[in-house]
Coordinates of C-alpha atoms in Angstrom, one line a residue:
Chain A
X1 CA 27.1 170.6 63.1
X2 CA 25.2 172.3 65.4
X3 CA 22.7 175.4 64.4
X4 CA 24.5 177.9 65.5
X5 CA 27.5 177.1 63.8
X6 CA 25.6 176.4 60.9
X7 CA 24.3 180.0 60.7
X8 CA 27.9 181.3 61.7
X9 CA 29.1 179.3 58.5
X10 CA 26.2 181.1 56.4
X11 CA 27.2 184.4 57.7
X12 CA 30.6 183.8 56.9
X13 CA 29.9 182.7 52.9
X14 CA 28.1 185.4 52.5
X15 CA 30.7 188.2 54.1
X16 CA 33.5 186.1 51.4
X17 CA 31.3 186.5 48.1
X18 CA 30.5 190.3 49.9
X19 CA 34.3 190.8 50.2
X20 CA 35.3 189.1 47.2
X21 CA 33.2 191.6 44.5
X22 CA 34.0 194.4 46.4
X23 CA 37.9 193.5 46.4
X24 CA 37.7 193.1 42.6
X25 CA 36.3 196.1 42.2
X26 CA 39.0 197.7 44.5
X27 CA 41.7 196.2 42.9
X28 CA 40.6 197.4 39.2
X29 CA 40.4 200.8 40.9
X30 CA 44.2 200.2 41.9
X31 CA 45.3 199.0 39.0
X32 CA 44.0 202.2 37.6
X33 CA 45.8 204.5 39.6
X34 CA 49.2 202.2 39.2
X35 CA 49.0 202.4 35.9
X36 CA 48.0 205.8 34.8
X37 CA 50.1 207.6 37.4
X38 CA 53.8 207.3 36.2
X39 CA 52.8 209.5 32.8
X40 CA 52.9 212.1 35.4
X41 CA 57.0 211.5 35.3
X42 CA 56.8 212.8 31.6
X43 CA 53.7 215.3 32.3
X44 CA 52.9 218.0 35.0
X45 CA 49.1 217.1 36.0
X46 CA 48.3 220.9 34.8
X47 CA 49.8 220.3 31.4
X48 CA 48.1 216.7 31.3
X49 CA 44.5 218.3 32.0
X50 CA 44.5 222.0 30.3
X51 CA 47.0 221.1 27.3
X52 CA 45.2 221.5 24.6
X53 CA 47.0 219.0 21.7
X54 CA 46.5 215.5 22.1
X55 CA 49.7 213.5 19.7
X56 CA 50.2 210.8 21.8
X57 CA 52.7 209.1 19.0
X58 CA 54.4 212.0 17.4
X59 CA 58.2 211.7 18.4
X60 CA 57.9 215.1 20.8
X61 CA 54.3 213.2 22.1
X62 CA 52.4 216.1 23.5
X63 CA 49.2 214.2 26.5
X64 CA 47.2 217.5 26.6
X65 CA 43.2 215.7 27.3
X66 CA 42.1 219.5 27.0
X67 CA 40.4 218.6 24.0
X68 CA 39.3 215.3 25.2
X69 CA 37.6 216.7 28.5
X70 CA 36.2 219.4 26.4
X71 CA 34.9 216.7 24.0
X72 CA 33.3 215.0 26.8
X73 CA 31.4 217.6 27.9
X74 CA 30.3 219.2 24.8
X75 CA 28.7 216.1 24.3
X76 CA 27.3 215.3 27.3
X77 CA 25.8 219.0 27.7
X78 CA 24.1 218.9 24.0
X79 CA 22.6 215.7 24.9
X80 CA 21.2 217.1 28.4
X81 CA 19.7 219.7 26.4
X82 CA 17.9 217.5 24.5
X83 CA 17.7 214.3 26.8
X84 CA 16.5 216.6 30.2
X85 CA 13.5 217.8 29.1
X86 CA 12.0 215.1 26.8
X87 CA 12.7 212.5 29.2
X88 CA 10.8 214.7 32.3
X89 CA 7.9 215.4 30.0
X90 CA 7.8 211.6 28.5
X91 CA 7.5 210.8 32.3
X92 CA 5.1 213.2 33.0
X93 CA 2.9 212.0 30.1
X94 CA 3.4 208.4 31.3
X95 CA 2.7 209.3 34.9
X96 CA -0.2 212.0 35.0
X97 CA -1.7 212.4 31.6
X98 CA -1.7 209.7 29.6
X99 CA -4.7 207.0 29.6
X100 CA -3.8 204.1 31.7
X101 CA -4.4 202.1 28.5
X102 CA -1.4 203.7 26.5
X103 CA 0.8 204.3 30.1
X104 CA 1.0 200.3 29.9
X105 CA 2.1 200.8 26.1
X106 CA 4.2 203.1 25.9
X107 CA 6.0 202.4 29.2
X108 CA 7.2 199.9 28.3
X109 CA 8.5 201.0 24.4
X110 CA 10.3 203.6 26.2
X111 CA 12.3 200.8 28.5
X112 CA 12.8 198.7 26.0
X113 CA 14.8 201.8 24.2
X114 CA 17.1 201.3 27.2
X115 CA 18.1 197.9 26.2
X116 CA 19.4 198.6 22.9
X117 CA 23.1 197.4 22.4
X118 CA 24.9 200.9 21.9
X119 CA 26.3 199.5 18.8
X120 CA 23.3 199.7 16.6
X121 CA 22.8 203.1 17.9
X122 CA 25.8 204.3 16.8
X123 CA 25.2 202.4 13.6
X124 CA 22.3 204.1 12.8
X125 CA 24.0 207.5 13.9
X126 CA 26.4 206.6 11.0
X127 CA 24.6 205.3 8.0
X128 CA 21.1 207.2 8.8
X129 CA 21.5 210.4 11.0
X130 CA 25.2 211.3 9.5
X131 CA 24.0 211.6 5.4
X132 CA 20.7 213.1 6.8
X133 CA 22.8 216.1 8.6
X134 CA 25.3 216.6 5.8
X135 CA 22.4 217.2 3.2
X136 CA 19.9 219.2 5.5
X137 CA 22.8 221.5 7.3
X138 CA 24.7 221.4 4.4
X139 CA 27.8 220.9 6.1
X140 CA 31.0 218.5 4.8
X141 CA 30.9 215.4 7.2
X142 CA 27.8 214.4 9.7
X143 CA 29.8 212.5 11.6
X144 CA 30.1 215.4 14.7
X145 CA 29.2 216.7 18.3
X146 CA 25.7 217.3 16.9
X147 CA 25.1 213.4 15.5
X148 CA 27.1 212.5 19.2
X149 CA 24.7 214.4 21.4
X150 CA 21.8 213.3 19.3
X151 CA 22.7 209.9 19.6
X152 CA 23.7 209.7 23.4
X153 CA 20.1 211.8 24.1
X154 CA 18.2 208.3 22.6
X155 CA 20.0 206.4 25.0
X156 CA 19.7 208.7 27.7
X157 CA 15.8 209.4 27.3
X158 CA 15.0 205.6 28.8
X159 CA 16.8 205.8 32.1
X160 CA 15.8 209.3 32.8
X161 CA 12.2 209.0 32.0
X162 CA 11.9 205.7 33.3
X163 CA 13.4 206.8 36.9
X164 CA 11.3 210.3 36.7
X165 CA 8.2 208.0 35.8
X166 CA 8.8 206.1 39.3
X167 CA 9.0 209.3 41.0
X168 CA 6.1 210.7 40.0
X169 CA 4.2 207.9 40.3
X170 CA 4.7 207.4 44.1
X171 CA 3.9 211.0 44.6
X172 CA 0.9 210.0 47.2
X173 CA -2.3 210.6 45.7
X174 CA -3.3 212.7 49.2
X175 CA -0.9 216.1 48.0
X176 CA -2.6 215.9 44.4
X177 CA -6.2 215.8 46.1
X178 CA -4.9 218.2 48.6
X179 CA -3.7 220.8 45.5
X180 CA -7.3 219.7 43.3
X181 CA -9.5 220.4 46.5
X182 CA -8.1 223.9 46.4
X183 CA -9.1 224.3 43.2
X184 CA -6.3 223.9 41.2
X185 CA -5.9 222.6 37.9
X186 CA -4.4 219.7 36.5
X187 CA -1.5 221.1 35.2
X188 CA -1.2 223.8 38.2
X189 CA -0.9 220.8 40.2
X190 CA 1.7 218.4 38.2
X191 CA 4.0 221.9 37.9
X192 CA 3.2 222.8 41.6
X193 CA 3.0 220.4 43.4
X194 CA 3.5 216.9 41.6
X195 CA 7.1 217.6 39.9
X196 CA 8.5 219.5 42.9
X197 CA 7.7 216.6 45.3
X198 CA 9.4 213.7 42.5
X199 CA 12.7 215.7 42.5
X200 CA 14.6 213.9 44.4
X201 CA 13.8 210.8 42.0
X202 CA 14.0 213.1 38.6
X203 CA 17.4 214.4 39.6
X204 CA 18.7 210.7 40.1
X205 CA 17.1 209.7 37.2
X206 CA 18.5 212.8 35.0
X207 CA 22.5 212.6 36.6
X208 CA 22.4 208.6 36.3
X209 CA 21.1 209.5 32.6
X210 CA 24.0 211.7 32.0
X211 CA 26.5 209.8 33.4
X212 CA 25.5 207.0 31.5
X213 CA 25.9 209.7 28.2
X214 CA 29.3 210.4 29.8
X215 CA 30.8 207.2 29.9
X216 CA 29.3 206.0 26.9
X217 CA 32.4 204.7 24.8
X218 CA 30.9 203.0 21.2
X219 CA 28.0 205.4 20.1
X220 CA 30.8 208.1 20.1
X221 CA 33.6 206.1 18.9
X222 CA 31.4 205.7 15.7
X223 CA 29.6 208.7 15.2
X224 CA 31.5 211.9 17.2
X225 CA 34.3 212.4 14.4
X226 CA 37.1 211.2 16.5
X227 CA 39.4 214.7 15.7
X228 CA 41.1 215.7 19.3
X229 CA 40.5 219.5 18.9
X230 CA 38.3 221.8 21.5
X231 CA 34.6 222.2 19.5
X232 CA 33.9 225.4 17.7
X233 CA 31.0 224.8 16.4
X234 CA 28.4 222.0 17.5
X235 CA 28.9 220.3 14.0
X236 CA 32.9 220.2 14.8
X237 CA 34.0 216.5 15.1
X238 CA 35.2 215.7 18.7
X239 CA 37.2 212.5 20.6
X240 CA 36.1 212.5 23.9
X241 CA 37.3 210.5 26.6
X242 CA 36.3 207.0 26.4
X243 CA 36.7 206.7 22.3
X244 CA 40.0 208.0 23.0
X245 CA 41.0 204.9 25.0
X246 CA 38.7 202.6 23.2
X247 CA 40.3 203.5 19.9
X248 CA 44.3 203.8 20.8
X249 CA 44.7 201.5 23.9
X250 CA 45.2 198.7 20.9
X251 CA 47.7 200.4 19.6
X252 CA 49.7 201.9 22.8
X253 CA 52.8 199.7 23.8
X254 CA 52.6 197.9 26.8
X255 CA 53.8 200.3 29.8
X256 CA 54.7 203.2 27.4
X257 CA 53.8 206.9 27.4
X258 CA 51.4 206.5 25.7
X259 CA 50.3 203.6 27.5
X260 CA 50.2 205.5 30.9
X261 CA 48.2 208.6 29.3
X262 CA 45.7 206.6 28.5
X263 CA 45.4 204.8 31.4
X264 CA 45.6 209.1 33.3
X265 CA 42.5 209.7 30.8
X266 CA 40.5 206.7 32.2
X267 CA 41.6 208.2 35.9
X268 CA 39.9 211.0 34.8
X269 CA 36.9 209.5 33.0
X270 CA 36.5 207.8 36.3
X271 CA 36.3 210.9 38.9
X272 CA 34.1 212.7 36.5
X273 CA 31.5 209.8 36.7
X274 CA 32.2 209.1 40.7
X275 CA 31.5 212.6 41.2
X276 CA 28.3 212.5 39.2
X277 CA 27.2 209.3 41.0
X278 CA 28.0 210.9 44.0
X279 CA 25.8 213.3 43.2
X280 CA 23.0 211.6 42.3
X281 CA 23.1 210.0 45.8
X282 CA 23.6 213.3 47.7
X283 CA 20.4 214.3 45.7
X284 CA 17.9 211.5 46.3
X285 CA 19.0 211.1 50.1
X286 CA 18.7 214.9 50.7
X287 CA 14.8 214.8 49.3
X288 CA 14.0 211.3 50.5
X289 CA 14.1 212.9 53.7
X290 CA 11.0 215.1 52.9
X291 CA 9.5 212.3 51.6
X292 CA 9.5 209.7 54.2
X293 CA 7.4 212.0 56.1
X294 CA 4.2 210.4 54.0
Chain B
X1 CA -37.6 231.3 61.1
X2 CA -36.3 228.6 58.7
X3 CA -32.2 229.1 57.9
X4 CA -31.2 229.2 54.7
X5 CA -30.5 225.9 52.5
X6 CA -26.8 226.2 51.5
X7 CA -26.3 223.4 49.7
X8 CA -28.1 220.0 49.0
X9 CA -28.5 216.9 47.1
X10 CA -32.0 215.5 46.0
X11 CA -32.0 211.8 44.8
X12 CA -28.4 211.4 44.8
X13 CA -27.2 207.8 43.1
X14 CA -23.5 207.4 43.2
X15 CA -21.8 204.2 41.5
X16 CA -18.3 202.8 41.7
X17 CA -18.3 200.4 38.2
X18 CA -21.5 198.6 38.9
X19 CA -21.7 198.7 42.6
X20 CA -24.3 201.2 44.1
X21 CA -22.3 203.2 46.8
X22 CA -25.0 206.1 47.7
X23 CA -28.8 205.3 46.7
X24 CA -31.2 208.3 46.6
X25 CA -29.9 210.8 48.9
X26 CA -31.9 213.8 49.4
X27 CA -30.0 216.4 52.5
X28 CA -30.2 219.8 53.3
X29 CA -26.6 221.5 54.9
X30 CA -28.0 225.4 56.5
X31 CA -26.0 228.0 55.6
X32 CA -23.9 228.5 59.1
X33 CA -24.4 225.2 60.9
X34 CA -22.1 222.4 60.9
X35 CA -23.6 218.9 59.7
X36 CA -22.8 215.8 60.8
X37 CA -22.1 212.6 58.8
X38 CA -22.0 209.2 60.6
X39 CA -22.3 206.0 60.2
X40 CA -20.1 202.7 60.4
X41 CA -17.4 202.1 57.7
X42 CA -18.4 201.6 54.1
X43 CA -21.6 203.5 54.5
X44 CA -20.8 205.7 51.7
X45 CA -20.4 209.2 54.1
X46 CA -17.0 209.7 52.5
X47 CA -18.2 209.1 48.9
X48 CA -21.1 211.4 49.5
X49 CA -18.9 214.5 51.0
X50 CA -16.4 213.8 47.8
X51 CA -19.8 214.1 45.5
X52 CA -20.4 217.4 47.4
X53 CA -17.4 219.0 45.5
X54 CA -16.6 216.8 42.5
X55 CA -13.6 215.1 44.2
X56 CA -15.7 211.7 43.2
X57 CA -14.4 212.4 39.5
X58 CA -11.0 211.9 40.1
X59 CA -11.6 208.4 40.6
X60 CA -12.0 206.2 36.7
X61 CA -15.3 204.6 36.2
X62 CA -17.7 206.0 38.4
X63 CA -21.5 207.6 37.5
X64 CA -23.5 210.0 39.4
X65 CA -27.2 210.7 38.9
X66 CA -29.5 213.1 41.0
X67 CA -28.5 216.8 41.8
X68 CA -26.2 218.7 44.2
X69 CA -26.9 222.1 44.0
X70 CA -24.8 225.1 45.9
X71 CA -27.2 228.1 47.0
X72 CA -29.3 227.2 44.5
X73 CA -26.9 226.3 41.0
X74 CA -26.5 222.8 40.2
X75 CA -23.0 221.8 40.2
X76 CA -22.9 219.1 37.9
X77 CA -24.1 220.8 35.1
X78 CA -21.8 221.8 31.9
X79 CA -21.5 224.8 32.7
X80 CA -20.1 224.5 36.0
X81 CA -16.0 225.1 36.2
X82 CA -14.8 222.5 38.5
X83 CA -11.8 225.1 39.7
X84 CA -14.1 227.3 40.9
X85 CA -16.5 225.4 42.5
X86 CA -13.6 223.8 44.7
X87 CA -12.6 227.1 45.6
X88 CA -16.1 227.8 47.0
X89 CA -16.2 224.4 48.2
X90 CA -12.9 223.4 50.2
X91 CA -12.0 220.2 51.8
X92 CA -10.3 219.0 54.5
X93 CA -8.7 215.1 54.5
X94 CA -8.9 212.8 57.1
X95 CA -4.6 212.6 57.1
X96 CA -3.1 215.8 57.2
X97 CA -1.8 216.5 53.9
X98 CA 0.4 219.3 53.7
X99 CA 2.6 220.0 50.6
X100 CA 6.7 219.6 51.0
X101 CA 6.6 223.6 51.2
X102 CA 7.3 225.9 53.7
X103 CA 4.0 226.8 56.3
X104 CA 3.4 230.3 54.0
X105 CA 4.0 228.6 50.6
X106 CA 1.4 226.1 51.8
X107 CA -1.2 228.2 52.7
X108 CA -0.2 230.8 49.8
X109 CA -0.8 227.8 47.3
X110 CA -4.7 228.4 47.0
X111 CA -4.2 232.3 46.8
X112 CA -1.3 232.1 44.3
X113 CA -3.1 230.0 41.5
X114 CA -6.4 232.0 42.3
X115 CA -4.2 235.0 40.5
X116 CA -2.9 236.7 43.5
X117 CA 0.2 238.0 42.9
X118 CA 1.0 240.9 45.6
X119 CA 3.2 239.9 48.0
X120 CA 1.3 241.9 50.4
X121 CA -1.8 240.3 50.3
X122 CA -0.3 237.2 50.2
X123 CA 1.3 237.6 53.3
X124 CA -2.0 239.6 54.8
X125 CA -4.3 236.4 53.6
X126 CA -1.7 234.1 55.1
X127 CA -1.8 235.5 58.3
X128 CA -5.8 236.2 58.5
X129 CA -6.0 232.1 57.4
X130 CA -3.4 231.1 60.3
X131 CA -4.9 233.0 62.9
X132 CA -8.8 231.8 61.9
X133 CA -7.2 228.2 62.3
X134 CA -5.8 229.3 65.3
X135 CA -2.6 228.4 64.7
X136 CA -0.8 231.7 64.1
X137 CA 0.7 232.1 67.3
X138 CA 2.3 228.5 66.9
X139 CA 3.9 229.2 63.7
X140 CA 4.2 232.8 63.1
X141 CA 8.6 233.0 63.8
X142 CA 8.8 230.0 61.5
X143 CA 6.5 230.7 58.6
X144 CA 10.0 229.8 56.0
X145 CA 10.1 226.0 57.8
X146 CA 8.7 223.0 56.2
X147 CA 5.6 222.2 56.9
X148 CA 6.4 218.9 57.3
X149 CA 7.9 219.8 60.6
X150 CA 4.7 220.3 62.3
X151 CA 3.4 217.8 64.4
X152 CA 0.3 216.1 63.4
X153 CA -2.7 218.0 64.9
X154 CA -0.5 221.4 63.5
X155 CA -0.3 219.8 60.1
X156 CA -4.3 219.3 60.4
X157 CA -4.8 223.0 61.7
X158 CA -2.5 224.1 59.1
X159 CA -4.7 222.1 56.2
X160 CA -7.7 224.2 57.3
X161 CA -5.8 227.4 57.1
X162 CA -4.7 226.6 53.8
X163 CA -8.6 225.6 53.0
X164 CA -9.5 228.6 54.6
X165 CA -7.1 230.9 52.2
X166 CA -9.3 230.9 49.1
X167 CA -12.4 232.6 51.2
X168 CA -14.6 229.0 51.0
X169 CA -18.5 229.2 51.7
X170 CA -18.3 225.7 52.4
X171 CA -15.7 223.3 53.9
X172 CA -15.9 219.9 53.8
X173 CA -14.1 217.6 56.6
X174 CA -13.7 213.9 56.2
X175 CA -12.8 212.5 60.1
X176 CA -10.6 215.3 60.4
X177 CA -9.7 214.7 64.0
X178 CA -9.3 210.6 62.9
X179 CA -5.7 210.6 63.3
X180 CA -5.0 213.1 65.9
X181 CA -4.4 212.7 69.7
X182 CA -6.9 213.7 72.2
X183 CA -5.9 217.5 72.3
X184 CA -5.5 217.8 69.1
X185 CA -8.8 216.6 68.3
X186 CA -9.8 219.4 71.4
X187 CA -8.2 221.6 69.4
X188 CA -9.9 220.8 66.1
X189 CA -13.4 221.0 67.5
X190 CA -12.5 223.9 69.4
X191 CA -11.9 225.4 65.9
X192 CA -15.0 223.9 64.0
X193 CA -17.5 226.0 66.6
X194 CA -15.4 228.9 65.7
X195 CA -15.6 228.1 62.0
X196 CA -19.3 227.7 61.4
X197 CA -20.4 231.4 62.5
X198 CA -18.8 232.2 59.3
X199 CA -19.1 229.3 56.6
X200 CA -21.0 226.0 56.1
X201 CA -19.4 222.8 57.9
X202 CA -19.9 219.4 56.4
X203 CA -18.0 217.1 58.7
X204 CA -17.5 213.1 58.0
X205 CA -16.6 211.6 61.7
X206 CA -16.7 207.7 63.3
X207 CA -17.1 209.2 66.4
X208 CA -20.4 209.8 67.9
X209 CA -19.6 212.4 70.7
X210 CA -17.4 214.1 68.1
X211 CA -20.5 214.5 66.4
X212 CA -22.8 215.9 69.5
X213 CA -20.1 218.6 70.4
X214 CA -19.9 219.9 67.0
X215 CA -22.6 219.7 64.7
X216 CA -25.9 221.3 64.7
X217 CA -27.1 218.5 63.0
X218 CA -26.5 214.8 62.1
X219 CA -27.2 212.4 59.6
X220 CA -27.3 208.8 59.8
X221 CA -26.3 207.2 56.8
X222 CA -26.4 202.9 56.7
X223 CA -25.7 201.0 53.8
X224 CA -25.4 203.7 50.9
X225 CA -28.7 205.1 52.7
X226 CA -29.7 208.2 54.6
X227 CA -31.6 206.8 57.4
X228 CA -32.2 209.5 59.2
X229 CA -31.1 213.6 59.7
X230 CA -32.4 215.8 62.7
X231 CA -31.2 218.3 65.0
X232 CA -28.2 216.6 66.6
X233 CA -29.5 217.2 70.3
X234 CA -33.0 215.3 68.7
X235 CA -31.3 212.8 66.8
X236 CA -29.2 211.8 70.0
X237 CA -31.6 211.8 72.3
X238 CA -34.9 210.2 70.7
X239 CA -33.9 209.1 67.0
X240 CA -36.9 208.6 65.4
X241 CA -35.9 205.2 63.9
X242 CA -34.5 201.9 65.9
X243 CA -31.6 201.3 63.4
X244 CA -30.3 204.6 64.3
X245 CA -31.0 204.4 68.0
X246 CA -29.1 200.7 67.7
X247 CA -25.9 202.6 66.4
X248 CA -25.8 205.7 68.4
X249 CA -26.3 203.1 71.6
X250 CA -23.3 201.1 69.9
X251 CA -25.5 197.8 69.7
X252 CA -24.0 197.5 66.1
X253 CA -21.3 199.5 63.5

């Protein structure tokens, strides 16, 4: 075989394995769509999303994912709150403050965090966290949006710090000497000028921390409660999303109702989390642009 | 009549770990003359102008022995606030280094964590900085743009506006012209003889007739060493040692 026809034949392997993940992936998205659209036969889409009572067995069924959307949310807001601002200012420790010494520990701990199963996190939620809340708050089960949130923020806190920490870091040392040579302190210039400049990199690192809380099916499968009821309180149980399907697409019957809805809630699920990705994209491109200039 | 010393060193050792960088470095800088620093690569030049406003202790493991001392105070005593001294002491780097801000919010930086808060005097300081870097007239309909739109020798111009914004006394300049095209570097120098009738110029440069058209006087540093400092019009035309007369001539660095 000659060369050229050798490197056409390379080429052409690699544009098959190419094609061949990205056809998979197309066809699960298909497969989606096929099989969650015909619920709306039995369902207006309006009903589907802002219905607000989820009984997907009674004998009048009733697929309102108000509650489940709401669930979602609820959780994945409460765990921004506390993920967003402890996983910045870990990275900023890591990054700027910390001696190099314990950077090169604790760096590491924190990505190691990352790669714990979500199982034993939501174990722990449920034998450790959930007693602790019911004694100290006093309330009648632990097992709620609160422990959820709290739970998805420890699995959160890795990817965003550890993607902030990158951003910071490859700040170029010439803007911090620029913002010291005027005089400015340390923390004047991590506020000023080192965080504003590592945006683009925080922002991916906080959406793609989020959506990671957002998608995350057995953490709140074990600990969020599990009741399909818009939150009143944060120590309300909730069922978002992905625990929804987790939990009932065993028991659905093939190409049922039920069946569909569930496969219509993972439609959603999915948008929601293509949007944020989408996002995070939009961000870092839009700032990289800045950045590049270096 | 002798000027006024504005700032010096006497017996300056400076170490990186356990290598020597600068070894015993006495210099005067007169208050409203530019100085010259030259001297092939490694020399030490831009270690000494970083000792000259404590930039050197932003880098880990280094050790400085000897004095620098601004009209008169000795700036690496306790008592010294870094922050301030920097303000007095402003630096300009040999790549442009503007922040990702807008031209006003760059040179507004300095001003804005000195305390000024009046949006008046912001703007009036920002305009009075612009202008003395004689680039105003460039950038005055586009002061909301990034700065990062500027081209090169306006990024450097706009660095010494934004050096210029916190009122220095003296402003150090490592190569600042290194990376700029020929008019640009025109342009620079242009500025630096405007500069110096009102503050102290320091200026780090590779290049020799950089040097003669700026400075009032040069020092010749070799090795970690200060070889020799004159007038530059003395220095240039009968140095009084050979090893300088062999670099200026270009027989070696």
């Amino acid at each position: 075989m000659s060369q050229i026809n050798k490197e056409k034949g390379v080429q052409f392997i690699f544009l098959g394995i190419a094609l061949l993940s990205i056809t998979m992936l197309f066809l699960i998205m298909l497969f989606l769509f096929m099989e969650g659209i015909p619920v709306f036969e039995h369902v207006s889409i309006k009903e589907f999303i802002f219905g607000d009572l989820w009984y997907p067995t009674d004998d009048e069924p009733a697929f309102g994912i108000f509650p489940l959307i709401i669930g979602s949310f609820s959780v994945a807001s409460f765990s921004a709150i506390l993920a967003i601002p402890l996983g910045i200012m870990t990275a900023i420790y890591i990054a700027e403050i910390a001696d190099k010494r314990i950077a090169e520990i604790v760096k590491p701990v924190v990505e190691l965090m990352a790669s714990m199963p979500s199982v034993v996190i939501g174990f722990f939620g449920m034998i450790v966290v959930a007693p602790f809340l019911q004694k100290f708050f006093n309330i009648p089960v632990g097992l709620n949006l609160f422990n959820a949130g709290l739970m998805l923020a420890f699995m959160a806190i890795p990817t965003i710090c550890s993607i902030s920490e990158d951003a910071l870091f490859s700040v170029p040392s010439a803007l911090k000497e620029g913002s010291y040579a005027l005089g400015a302190t340390h923390l004047e210039t991590i506020i000023k000028i080192t965080i504003p400049a590592a945006l683009s990199g925080i922002s991916t690192g906080v959406i793609l921390g989020l959506s990671r809380a957002i998608g995350e099916t057995m953490v709140v499968l074990m600990v969020a409660g599990g009741a399909a009821i818009v939150p009143g309180s944060i120590f309300d149980p909730i069922r978002p999303m992905p625990s929804t399907i987790a939990a009932e697409m065993a028991e659905a019957p093939y190409h049922s109702e039920h069946y569909y809805a569930l496969f219509a809630v993972a439609i959603t699920l999915f948008i929601f989390t293509f949007i944020f990705n989408l996002a995070a994209d939009y961000i870092s491109y839009k700032y990289k642009q800045t950045e590049e200039s270096y | 009549m002798e000027p006024k010393i504005k700032m010096c060193t006497r017996k300056l050792d400076f170490f990186y770990d356990t290598f020597q960088a600068l070894c015993d470095i006495s210099l005067d800088f007169h208050e409203y003359k530019s100085t010259a620093l030259i001297g092939p690569s490694g020399c030490g030049k831009s270690t000494y102008l970083k000792c000259l406003n404590r930039m050197n202790e932003l880098i880990p493991k280094t050790k400085i022995t000897g004095d620098v001392k601004l009209n008169d105070d000795i700036i690496y005593s306790s008592d010294v606030d870094v922050v301030s001294l920097r303000r007095k002491v402003g630096m300009v780097f040999q790549k442009p280094n503007p922040f990702p801000k807008t031209i006003f919010d760059n040179v507004a930086y300095g001003p804005i964590i000195n305390g000024e808060k009046n949006k008046s005097k912001l703007t009036e300081i920002v305009e009075k900085s612009l202008k003395q870097a004689a680039i105003w007239d460039e950038v005055k309909d586009r002061l909301n743009n990034n700065a990062l739109e500027l081209s090169g020798g306006q990024q450097q111009r706009l660095c010494i506006a934004r050096a210029l914004a916190v009122n220095p006394e003296v402003l150090l300049m490592d190569e600042p012209a290194s990376a700029l095209d020929p008019i640009a570097t025109q342009k620079i120098e242009e500025l630096i003889n405007e500069l110096k009738k009102k503050l102290t110029i320091i200026i780090v440069t590779h290049n020799m007739q950089q040097a003669a058209r700026v400075s009032d006087r040069t020092a010749f540093f070799y090795m970690g060493k200060l070889i020799e400092v004159n007038d530059t019009d003395t220095l240039f035309t009968n140095p009084a040692l050979k090893q300088t007369e062999d670099y200026i001539t270009g027989r070696f660095g």
